[in-house]
């Protein structure tokens, strides 16, 4: 028969063993719950995500800004809408297509690339007229050339992927307003030169017809 002291000793031993067992279980559970890094989310072989797959870095696809590619019209009338062609007097002015003059974009023109040069001018006029030139260019060279224009009195600005320069003035011989506009975007260069021929939104129309 166990005396009171013996019963107390056995009770303490049983209690201690139980506490140790619970502590062991609790420790194992906590370790699994806080596992991070390469082992986070690991599962048994029956399915799910493995630790090694989480540790492997993934490569994200990156996209660079696409270079704008234009299509140069083959006909001068296609450079603008029919409404503008009539409204701004193009339809009433003789159209010719002589050899294109040298411009700020000449050094950037791609050999063999598509191009068009259109000149609207009455042969009886001394200066009045307007010309539009659209050429295929090396984009980096074209931009470099246009960045030289502020030194020649042009006002330039960059908008999105395009670069525009414009100079408005007065003719030195005749009391008429003159305008010279350059535009480059992607592989396209545009120049609009006019004297005594007011227009509204012409560059925007030409750009819309090319891109």
Coordinates of C-alpha atoms in Angstrom, one line a residue:
X1 CA 0.0 0.0 0.0
X2 CA 1.3 3.4 -0.9
X3 CA 1.6 6.0 1.8
X4 CA 0.6 9.6 1.3
X5 CA 4.2 10.7 0.4
X6 CA 4.5 8.0 -2.3
X7 CA 1.2 9.0 -3.9
X8 CA 2.4 12.6 -4.0
X9 CA 5.7 11.6 -5.7
X10 CA 3.9 9.5 -8.3
X11 CA 1.4 12.3 -9.0
X12 CA 4.2 14.8 -9.5
X13 CA 6.1 12.4 -11.9
X14 CA 2.9 11.9 -14.0
X15 CA 2.2 15.6 -14.2
X16 CA 5.8 16.4 -15.2
X17 CA 5.8 13.8 -18.0
X18 CA 2.5 15.2 -19.3
X19 CA 3.8 18.7 -19.3
X20 CA 7.0 17.6 -21.2
X21 CA 4.9 15.8 -23.8
X22 CA 2.7 18.8 -24.3
X23 CA 5.7 21.1 -24.6
X24 CA 7.2 18.8 -27.2
X25 CA 4.1 18.9 -29.3
X26 CA 3.7 22.6 -29.0
X27 CA 7.3 23.3 -30.1
X28 CA 6.9 21.2 -33.2
X29 CA 3.7 23.0 -34.2
X30 CA 5.1 26.5 -33.6
X31 CA 8.2 25.7 -35.7
X32 CA 6.2 24.7 -38.7
X33 CA 3.9 27.7 -38.4
X34 CA 6.6 30.3 -38.5
X35 CA 8.9 28.8 -41.1
X36 CA 9.8 31.5 -43.7
X37 CA 12.0 32.0 -46.7
X38 CA 12.8 29.0 -48.9
X39 CA 10.8 26.5 -46.8
X40 CA 7.7 28.6 -46.5
X41 CA 4.7 26.8 -47.9
X42 CA 6.4 23.5 -48.1
X43 CA 4.1 20.5 -48.2
X44 CA 4.2 16.7 -48.3
X45 CA 4.9 14.8 -51.5
X46 CA 1.2 14.2 -52.1
X47 CA 0.8 17.7 -53.7
X48 CA 0.9 21.4 -53.2
X49 CA 3.9 23.8 -53.4
X50 CA 7.3 22.6 -52.6
X51 CA 10.0 24.6 -50.8
X52 CA 12.4 24.4 -53.7
X53 CA 9.8 25.9 -56.1
X54 CA 9.3 28.9 -53.8
X55 CA 13.1 29.4 -53.5
X56 CA 13.6 29.6 -57.2
X57 CA 13.5 33.2 -58.4
X58 CA 11.0 33.9 -61.2
X59 CA 11.8 36.1 -64.2
X60 CA 9.2 38.7 -65.1
X61 CA 8.6 39.5 -68.7
X62 CA 9.6 43.1 -69.5
X63 CA 8.4 45.2 -72.4
X64 CA 10.2 48.2 -73.8
X65 CA 8.4 51.1 -75.5
X66 CA 7.6 50.2 -79.0
X67 CA 9.1 52.4 -81.7
X68 CA 6.4 54.0 -83.7
X69 CA 6.4 52.9 -87.4
X70 CA 4.6 55.1 -89.9
X71 CA 3.4 54.5 -93.4
X72 CA 4.1 57.4 -95.8
X73 CA 1.3 58.2 -98.2
X74 CA 2.2 58.0 -101.9
X75 CA -0.1 60.8 -102.9
X76 CA 0.0 64.4 -101.7
X77 CA -3.8 64.6 -101.4
X78 CA -3.6 61.7 -98.9
X79 CA -1.6 63.8 -96.4
X80 CA -4.8 65.4 -95.1
X81 CA -8.6 65.1 -95.1
X82 CA -10.6 66.1 -98.1
X83 CA -12.2 68.8 -96.0
X84 CA -8.9 70.4 -95.1
X85 CA -7.7 70.1 -98.7
X86 CA -10.6 72.2 -99.8
X87 CA -11.0 74.5 -96.8
X88 CA -7.3 75.6 -96.6
X89 CA -7.0 76.3 -100.3
X90 CA -4.9 73.4 -101.4
X91 CA -7.4 72.4 -104.1
X92 CA -7.2 75.9 -105.7
X93 CA -3.4 76.0 -105.7
X94 CA -1.2 74.3 -108.3
X95 CA 0.5 71.2 -106.9
X96 CA 4.0 70.1 -108.0
X97 CA 6.5 67.5 -106.8
X98 CA 10.0 68.8 -107.5
X99 CA 13.1 67.5 -105.9
X100 CA 13.1 68.0 -102.1
X101 CA 15.3 70.7 -100.8
X102 CA 17.9 70.1 -98.1
X103 CA 16.5 70.4 -94.6
X104 CA 17.5 69.9 -91.0
X105 CA 16.4 66.3 -91.4
X106 CA 18.5 65.6 -94.5
X107 CA 21.4 64.1 -92.4
X108 CA 19.0 61.6 -90.8
X109 CA 17.2 60.4 -93.9
X110 CA 17.5 56.7 -94.5
X111 CA 18.8 55.8 -98.0
X112 CA 16.1 54.0 -100.0
X113 CA 13.4 54.7 -97.5
X114 CA 9.9 55.9 -98.5
X115 CA 9.5 59.7 -98.9
X116 CA 7.2 62.3 -100.4
X117 CA 7.6 66.0 -101.1
X118 CA 4.6 68.1 -102.1
X119 CA 4.6 71.8 -103.0
X120 CA 1.5 73.9 -103.5
X121 CA 2.4 77.3 -105.1
X122 CA 1.1 79.5 -107.8
X123 CA 3.9 80.0 -110.3
X124 CA 3.0 83.7 -110.5
X125 CA 3.5 84.1 -106.7
X126 CA 6.8 85.4 -105.4
X127 CA 6.7 83.7 -102.1
X128 CA 3.2 82.5 -101.2
X129 CA 3.0 78.7 -100.9
X130 CA 3.2 75.7 -98.7
X131 CA 5.3 72.5 -98.8
X132 CA 5.0 69.2 -96.9
X133 CA 7.8 66.7 -96.8
X134 CA 7.6 63.3 -95.1
X135 CA 10.7 61.1 -95.0
X136 CA 12.0 57.9 -93.5
X137 CA 14.7 58.7 -90.9
X138 CA 17.0 57.2 -88.4
X139 CA 15.1 58.1 -85.2
X140 CA 18.2 58.9 -83.1
X141 CA 19.8 61.0 -85.8
X142 CA 16.6 62.9 -86.5
X143 CA 16.2 63.7 -82.8
X144 CA 19.8 64.9 -82.6
X145 CA 19.3 67.1 -85.6
X146 CA 16.1 68.7 -84.3
X147 CA 17.7 69.4 -81.0
X148 CA 20.0 71.9 -82.8
X149 CA 17.1 74.0 -84.0
X150 CA 16.6 76.1 -80.8
X151 CA 19.9 77.8 -81.7
X152 CA 18.3 78.9 -84.9
X153 CA 15.3 80.5 -83.3
X154 CA 12.9 77.5 -83.2
X155 CA 10.8 76.6 -80.2
X156 CA 10.9 72.9 -79.5
X157 CA 9.0 70.5 -77.3
X158 CA 8.9 66.8 -76.5
X159 CA 5.5 65.2 -76.2
X160 CA 5.3 61.4 -75.5
X161 CA 7.4 59.8 -78.2
X162 CA 7.4 62.8 -80.6
X163 CA 9.6 65.9 -80.9
X164 CA 8.3 69.1 -82.5
X165 CA 10.0 72.3 -83.5
X166 CA 8.4 75.4 -84.9
X167 CA 9.4 78.9 -85.9
X168 CA 6.9 81.6 -86.8
X169 CA 8.2 84.8 -88.3
X170 CA 7.9 87.5 -91.1
X171 CA 9.5 87.3 -94.5
X172 CA 12.4 89.6 -94.9
X173 CA 11.3 90.9 -98.3
X174 CA 7.5 90.7 -98.2
X175 CA 5.2 91.6 -95.3
X176 CA 3.8 88.1 -94.9
X177 CA 3.9 85.6 -92.1
X178 CA 6.1 82.5 -92.5
X179 CA 6.1 79.2 -90.7
X180 CA 8.6 76.4 -90.5
X181 CA 7.6 73.2 -88.6
X182 CA 9.6 70.0 -88.0
X183 CA 8.3 66.8 -86.4
X184 CA 9.9 63.4 -85.7
X185 CA 8.5 60.3 -84.2
X186 CA 9.9 56.8 -84.6
X187 CA 11.2 56.3 -88.1
X188 CA 9.3 59.3 -89.6
X189 CA 10.4 62.9 -90.1
X190 CA 8.0 65.7 -91.2
X191 CA 8.6 69.2 -92.3
X192 CA 5.9 71.8 -93.2
X193 CA 7.0 75.1 -94.6
X194 CA 4.6 77.9 -95.4
X195 CA 4.5 81.5 -96.4
X196 CA 1.3 83.7 -96.5
X197 CA -0.8 80.5 -96.3
X198 CA -2.5 80.2 -92.9
X199 CA -3.6 76.8 -91.8
X200 CA -5.2 75.2 -88.7
X201 CA -4.1 71.9 -87.3
X202 CA -2.3 70.8 -90.4
X203 CA 0.5 69.0 -88.7
X204 CA -1.9 67.1 -86.6
X205 CA -3.7 65.9 -89.7
X206 CA -0.5 64.9 -91.5
X207 CA 0.6 62.9 -88.4
X208 CA -2.8 61.2 -88.2
X209 CA -2.4 60.1 -91.9
X210 CA 1.1 58.7 -91.4
X211 CA 0.6 56.9 -88.1

